[in-house]
XYZ file of C-alpha atoms in Angstrom:
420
model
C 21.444 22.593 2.342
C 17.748 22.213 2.918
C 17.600 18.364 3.340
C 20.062 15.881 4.563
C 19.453 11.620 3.718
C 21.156 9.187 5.866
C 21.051 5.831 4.160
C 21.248 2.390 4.859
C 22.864 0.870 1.887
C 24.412 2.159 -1.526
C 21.472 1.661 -4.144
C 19.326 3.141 -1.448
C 20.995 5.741 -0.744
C 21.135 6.176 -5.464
C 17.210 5.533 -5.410
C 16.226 7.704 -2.928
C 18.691 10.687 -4.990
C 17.553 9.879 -8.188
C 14.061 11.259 -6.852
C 14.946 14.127 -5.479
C 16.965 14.977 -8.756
C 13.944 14.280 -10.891
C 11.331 16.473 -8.827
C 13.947 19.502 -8.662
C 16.522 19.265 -5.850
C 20.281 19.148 -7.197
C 21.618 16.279 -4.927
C 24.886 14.485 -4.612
C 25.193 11.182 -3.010
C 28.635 10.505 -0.464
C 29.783 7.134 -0.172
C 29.952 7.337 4.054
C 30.592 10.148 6.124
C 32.683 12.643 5.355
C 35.895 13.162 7.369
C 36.073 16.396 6.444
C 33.439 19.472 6.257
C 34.189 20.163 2.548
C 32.323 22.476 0.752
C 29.036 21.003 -0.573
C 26.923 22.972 -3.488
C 23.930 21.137 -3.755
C 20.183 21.494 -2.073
C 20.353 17.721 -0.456
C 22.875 15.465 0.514
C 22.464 11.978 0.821
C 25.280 9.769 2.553
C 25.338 6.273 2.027
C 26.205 4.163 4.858
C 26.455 0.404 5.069
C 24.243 -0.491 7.989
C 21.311 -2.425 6.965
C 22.615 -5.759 7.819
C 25.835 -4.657 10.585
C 25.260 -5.229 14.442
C 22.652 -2.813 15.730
C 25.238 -0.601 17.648
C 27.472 0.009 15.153
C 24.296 0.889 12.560
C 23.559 3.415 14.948
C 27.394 4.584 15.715
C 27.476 5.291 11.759
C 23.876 7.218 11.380
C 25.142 9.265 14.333
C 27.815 10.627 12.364
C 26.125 11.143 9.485
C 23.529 13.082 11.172
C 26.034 15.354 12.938
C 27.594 16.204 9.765
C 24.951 17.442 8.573
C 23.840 19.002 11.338
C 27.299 20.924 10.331
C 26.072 22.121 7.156
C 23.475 23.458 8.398
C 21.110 21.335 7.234
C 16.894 21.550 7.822
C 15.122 18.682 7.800
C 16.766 14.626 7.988
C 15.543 11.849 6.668
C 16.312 8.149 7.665
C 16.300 5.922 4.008
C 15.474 2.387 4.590
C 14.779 -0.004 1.745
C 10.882 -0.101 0.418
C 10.652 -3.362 1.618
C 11.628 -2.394 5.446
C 14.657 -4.745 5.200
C 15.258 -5.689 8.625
C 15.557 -8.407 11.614
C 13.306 -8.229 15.313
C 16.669 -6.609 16.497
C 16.817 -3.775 14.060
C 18.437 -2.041 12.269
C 15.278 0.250 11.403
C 14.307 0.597 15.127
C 17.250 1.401 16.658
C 18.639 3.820 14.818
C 15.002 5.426 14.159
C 15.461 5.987 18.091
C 18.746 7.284 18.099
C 18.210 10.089 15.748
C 15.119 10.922 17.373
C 16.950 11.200 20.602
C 19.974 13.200 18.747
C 17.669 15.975 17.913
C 15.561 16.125 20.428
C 12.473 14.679 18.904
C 9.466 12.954 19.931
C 7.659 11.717 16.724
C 8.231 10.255 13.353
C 6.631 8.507 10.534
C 7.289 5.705 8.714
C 6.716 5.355 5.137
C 8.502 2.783 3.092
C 5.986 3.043 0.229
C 7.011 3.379 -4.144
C 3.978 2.678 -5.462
C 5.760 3.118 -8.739
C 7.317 -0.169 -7.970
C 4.613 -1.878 -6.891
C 5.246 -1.070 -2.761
C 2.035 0.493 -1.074
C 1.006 0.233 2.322
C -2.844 -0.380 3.534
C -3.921 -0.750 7.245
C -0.347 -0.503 8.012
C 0.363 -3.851 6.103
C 3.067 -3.796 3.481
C 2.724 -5.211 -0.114
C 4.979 -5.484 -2.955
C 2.611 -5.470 -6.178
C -0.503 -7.654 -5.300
C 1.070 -9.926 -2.425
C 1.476 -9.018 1.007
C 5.377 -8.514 2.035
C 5.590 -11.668 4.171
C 4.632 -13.667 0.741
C 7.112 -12.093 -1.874
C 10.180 -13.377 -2.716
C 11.390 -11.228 0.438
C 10.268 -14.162 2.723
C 13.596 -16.145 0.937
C 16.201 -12.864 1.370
C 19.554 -14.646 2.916
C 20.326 -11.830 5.347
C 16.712 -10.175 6.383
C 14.215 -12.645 5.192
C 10.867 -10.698 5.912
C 8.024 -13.006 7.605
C 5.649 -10.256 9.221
C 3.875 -7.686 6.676
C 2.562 -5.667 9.473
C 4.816 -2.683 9.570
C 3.085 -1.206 13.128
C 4.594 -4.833 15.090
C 7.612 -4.702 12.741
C 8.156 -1.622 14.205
C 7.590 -2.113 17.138
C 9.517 -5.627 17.843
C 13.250 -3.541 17.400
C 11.999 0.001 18.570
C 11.467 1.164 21.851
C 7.857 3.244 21.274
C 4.820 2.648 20.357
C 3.208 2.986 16.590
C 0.536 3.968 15.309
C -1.785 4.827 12.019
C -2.270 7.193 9.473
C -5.209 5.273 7.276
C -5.063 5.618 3.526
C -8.825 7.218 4.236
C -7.506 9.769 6.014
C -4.680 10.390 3.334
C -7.215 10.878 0.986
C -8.914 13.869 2.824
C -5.534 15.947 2.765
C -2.661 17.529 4.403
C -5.037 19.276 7.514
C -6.347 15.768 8.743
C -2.976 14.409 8.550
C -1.270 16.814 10.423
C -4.375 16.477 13.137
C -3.795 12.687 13.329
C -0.138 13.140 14.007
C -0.822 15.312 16.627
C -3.812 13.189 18.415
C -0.841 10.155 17.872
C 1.823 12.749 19.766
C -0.697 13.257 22.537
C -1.209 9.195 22.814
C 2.330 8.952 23.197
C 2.774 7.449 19.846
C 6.358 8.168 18.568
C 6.193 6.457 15.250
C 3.217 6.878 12.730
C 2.766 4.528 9.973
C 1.367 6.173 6.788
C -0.916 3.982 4.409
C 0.239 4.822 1.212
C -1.541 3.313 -2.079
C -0.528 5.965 -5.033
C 1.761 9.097 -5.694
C -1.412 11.455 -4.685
C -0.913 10.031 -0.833
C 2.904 11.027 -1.197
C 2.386 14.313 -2.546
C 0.112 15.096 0.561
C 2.852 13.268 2.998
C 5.447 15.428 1.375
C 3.045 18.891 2.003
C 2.033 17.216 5.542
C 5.849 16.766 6.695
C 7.777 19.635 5.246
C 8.180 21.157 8.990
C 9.058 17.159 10.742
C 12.515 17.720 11.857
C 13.188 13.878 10.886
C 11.317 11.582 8.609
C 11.835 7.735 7.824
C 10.651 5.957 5.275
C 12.008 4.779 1.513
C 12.235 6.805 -1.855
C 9.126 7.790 -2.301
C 8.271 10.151 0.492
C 11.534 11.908 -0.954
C 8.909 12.639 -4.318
C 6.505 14.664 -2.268
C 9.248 16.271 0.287
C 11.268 17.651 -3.058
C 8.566 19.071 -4.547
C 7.706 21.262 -1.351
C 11.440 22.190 -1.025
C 12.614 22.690 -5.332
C 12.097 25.804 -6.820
C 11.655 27.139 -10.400
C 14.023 27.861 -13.050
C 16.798 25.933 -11.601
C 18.250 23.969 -15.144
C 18.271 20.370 -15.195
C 20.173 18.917 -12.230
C 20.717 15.391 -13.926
C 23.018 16.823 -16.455
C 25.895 16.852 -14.055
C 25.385 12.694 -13.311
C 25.332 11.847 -17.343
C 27.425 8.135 -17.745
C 30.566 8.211 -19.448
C 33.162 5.805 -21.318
C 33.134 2.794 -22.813
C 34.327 -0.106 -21.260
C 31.194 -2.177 -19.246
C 30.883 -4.581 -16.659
C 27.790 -6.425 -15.443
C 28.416 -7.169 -11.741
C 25.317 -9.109 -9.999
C 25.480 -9.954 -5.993
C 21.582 -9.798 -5.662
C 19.470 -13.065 -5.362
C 15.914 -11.525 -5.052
C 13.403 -12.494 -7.352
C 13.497 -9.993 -9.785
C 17.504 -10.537 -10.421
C 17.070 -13.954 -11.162
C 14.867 -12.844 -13.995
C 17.081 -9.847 -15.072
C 20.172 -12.419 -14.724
C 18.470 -15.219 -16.874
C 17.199 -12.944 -19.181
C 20.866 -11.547 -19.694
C 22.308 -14.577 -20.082
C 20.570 -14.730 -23.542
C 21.498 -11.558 -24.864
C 25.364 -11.265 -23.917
C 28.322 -13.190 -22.249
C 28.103 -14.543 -19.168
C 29.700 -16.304 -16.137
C 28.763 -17.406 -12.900
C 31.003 -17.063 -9.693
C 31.975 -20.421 -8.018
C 32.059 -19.840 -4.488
C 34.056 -22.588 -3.462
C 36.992 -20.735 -5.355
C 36.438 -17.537 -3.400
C 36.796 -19.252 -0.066
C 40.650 -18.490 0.784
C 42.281 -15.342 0.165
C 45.124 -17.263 -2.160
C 42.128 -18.714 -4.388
C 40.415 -15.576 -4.356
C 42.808 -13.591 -5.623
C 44.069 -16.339 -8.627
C 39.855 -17.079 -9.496
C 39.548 -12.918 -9.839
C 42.498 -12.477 -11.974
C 40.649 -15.306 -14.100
C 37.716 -13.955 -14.181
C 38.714 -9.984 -15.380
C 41.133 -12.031 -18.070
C 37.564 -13.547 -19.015
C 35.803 -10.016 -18.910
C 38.304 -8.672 -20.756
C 37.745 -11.114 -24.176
C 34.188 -9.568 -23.669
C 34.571 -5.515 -23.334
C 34.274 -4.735 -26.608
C 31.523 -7.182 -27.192
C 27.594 -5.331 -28.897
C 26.566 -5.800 -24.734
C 29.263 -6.001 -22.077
C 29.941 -9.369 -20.090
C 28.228 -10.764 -16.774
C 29.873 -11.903 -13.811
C 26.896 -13.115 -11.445
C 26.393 -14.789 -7.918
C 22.804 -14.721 -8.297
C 21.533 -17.810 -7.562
C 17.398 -19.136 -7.098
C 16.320 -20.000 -3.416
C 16.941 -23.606 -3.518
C 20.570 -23.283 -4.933
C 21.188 -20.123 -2.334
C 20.301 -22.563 0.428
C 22.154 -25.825 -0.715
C 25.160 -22.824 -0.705
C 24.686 -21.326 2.603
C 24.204 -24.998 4.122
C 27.264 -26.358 2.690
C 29.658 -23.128 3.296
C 28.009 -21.309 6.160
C 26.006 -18.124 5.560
C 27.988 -15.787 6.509
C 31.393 -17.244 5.045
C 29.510 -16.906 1.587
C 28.433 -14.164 1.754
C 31.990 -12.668 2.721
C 33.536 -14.678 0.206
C 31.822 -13.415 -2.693
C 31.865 -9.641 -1.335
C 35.552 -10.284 -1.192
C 35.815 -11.890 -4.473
C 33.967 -8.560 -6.024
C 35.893 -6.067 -4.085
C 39.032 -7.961 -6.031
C 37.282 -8.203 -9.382
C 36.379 -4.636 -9.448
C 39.721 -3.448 -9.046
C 41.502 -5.396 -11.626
C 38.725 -4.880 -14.286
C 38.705 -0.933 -13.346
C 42.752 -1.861 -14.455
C 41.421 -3.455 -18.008
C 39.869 0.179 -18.445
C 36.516 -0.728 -17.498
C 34.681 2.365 -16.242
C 30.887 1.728 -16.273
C 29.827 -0.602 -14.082
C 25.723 -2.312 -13.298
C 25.777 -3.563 -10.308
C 22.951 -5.669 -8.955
C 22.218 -5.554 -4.971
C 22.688 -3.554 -2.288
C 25.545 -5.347 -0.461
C 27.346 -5.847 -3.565
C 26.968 -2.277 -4.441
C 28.494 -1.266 -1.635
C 31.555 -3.435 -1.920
C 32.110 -2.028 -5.445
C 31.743 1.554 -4.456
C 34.457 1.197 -1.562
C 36.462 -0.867 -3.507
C 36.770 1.508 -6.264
C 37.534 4.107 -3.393
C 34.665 6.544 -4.782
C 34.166 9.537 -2.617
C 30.530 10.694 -4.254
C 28.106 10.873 -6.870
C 26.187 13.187 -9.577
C 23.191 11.985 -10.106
C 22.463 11.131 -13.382
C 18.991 10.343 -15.760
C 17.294 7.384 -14.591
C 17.463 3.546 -16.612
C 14.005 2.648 -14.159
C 12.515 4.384 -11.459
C 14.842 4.872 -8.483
C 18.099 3.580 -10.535
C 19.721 6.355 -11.986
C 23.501 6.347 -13.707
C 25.188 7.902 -11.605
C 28.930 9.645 -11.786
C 32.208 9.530 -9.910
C 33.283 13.232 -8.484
C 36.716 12.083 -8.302
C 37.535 9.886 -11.090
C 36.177 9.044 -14.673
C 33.775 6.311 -13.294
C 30.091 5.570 -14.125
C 27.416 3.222 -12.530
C 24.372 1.849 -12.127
C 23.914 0.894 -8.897
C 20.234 -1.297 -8.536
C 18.780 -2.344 -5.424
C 17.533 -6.362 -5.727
C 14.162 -6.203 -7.056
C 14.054 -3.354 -9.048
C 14.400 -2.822 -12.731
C 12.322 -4.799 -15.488
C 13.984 -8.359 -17.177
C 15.670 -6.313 -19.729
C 17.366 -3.801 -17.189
C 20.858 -4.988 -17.502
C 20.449 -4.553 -21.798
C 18.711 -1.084 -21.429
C 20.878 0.374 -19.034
C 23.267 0.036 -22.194
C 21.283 0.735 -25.503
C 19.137 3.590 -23.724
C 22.715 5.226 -22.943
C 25.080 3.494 -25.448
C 28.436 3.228 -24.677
């Protein structure tokens, strides 16, 4: 095993895979740590965890296990996954558990690199953009569990970790792998113990992934994993996506996610296919939750065999999100409409649906445990850093995409591109 992912959500933890698959390194993806040391036959493992938005200490309590697995295995190189828009609060959860796996093996000095400039993420002067606006005025500034307010990745850092950051200037990135490795070792000898790479295109990732091969642990979001495969794959190994190819017949739109890009994907879905919008007020009690689910896979069901499978959606647009939140609590929501999904799942999975698109990282996550999936092939990609991705222990397939990625007509092509 030559490198080892530790992830903070589900469709990070499929983005982050789907790269490594498509620059060479045969990868499956665990859905949380192992309890077991079983047999792994694959050149990186990623394990999903569900600690973006959980209390710092028990973030860190679950990345600490997943890092002494693979220590176990024998893997060479870690790398923390984080979302490309640094989802995260003052208290953490990047921070912290940045420190403790620093601390676990004995290191003094990582980077941090959420960049994808293939989606529009790129960092300059250590400030974060998605597309042409800076972080802290995307539609992240509205997310309902880590709204983002500060584009300024060195004091984001900084705020929840307990060392000091510094730069790596998109200047120097340009002028190649020796300067970079000088600056990280002028930052080591300021005591800097996290270095922010400016990042504007896949050229600067390339020379991170050359720069960093021999960094015992590396942070950052998919697209360092582009340059870090490429050092680590070798020729002639086949086509590693094979193994991840959907399967079945029976779909199911699932969609948790309220980012931007969602909403458009959602509305745009809406016109093509069936669709139905969860009522949150009926997913309050456990009694209603259960009765509104059954509903609602009897309603799915009239749709399976429909040209484009049925939606079941919580999306909602910022204003209706916070009327929502204001009226039933936050964090009551939010736990009834995870619930409500974990439900759904399972009774449509016993209507003989067995491909599911899922929309969000939280809600991905729900379905994944639900379902009681141990791990993932990874499969060809539907848009970069969503792949289809398949079950190793039962006939399930699914498309697992973080909030704002994906164009308006994801839902639709992750069907016709790979009919059913």
């Amino acid at each position: 095993m030559l490198l080892g992912v530790i992830a903070d959500d589900f469709t990070g933890a499929t983005d982050i895979a789907s790269f490594l698959v498509e620059n060479g390194l045969s990868t499956v993806q665990l859905n949380g740590v192992p309890q077991d040391d079983f047999p792994v036959a694959s050149q990186a493992v990623v394990i999903s965890l569900k600690s973006r938005s959980c209390p710092a200490a028990q973030a860190i309590e679950q990345s600490l296990q997943a890092l002494a697995w693979l220590q176990r295995q024998g893997c060479q190189q870690f790398y923390f996954k984080y979302c490309s828009t640094f989802d995260s609060t003052a208290q953490g959860n990047i921070g912290p558990v940045t420190d403790a796996l620093l601390d676990a093996l004995g290191e003094t000095q990582t980077v941090i690199s959420p960049a994808l400039p293939v989606n529009g993420r790129t960092v300059y002067q250590g400030y974060l953009f998605v597309l042409d606006q800076l972080l802290s005025e995307s539609g992240m500034r509205h997310h309902p569990v880590t709204p983002m307010t500060d584009s300024n990745l060195l004091r984001l850092m900084e705020e929840q970790a307990q060392g000091r950051c510094g730069l790596v200037t998109a200047a120097e990135m340009d002028r190649g792998v020796g300067i970079i490795t000088e600056k990280l070792q002028q930052l080591a000898q300021q005591g800097v113990r996290y270095a922010v790479l400016d990042t504007l295109n896949e050229q600067h990732l390339l020379t991170q992934g050359a720069a960093l091969k021999n960094m015992k642990l590396v942070t950052g979001g998919s697209g360092l994993a582009i340059g870090l495969a490429r050092q680590w794959a070798q020729p002639g190994q086949g086509n590693p996506q094979i193994a991840g190819a959907p399967q079945g017949k029976k779909a199911a739109v699932l969609s948790g996610s309220c980012s931007t890009m969602t909403n458009r994907q959602v509305a745009r879905y809406r016109q093509q296919a069936a669709a139905r919008a969860i009522d949150v007020a009926r997913c309050l009690t456990e009694s209603d939750r259960m009765a509104y689910a059954t509903e609602l896979a009897d309603w799915a069901q009239q749709h399976v065999d429909d040209p484009l499978a049925p939606l079941l959606y919580a999306t909602a647009e910022p204003e209706t999100l916070q009327q929502i939140q204001q009226q039933y609590g936050m964090a009551a929501a939010s736990h009834a409409v995870e619930s409500l999904f974990a439900t759904l799942v399972k009774q449509l999975q016993q209507h003989g649906v067995c491909r599911f698109i899922v929309a969000g990282g939280e809600t991905s996550g729900v379905v994944t445990q639900a379902l009681g999936i141990r791990g993932f092939h990874i499969g060809p990609c539907i848009s970069p850093g969503v792949p289809w991705v398949r079950a190793i222990d039962q006939p399930v397939s699914l498309a697992l995409k973080s909030g704002n990625f994906g164009d308006e007509n994801f839902f639709a092509r992750a069907q016709t591109e790979f009919p059913l």
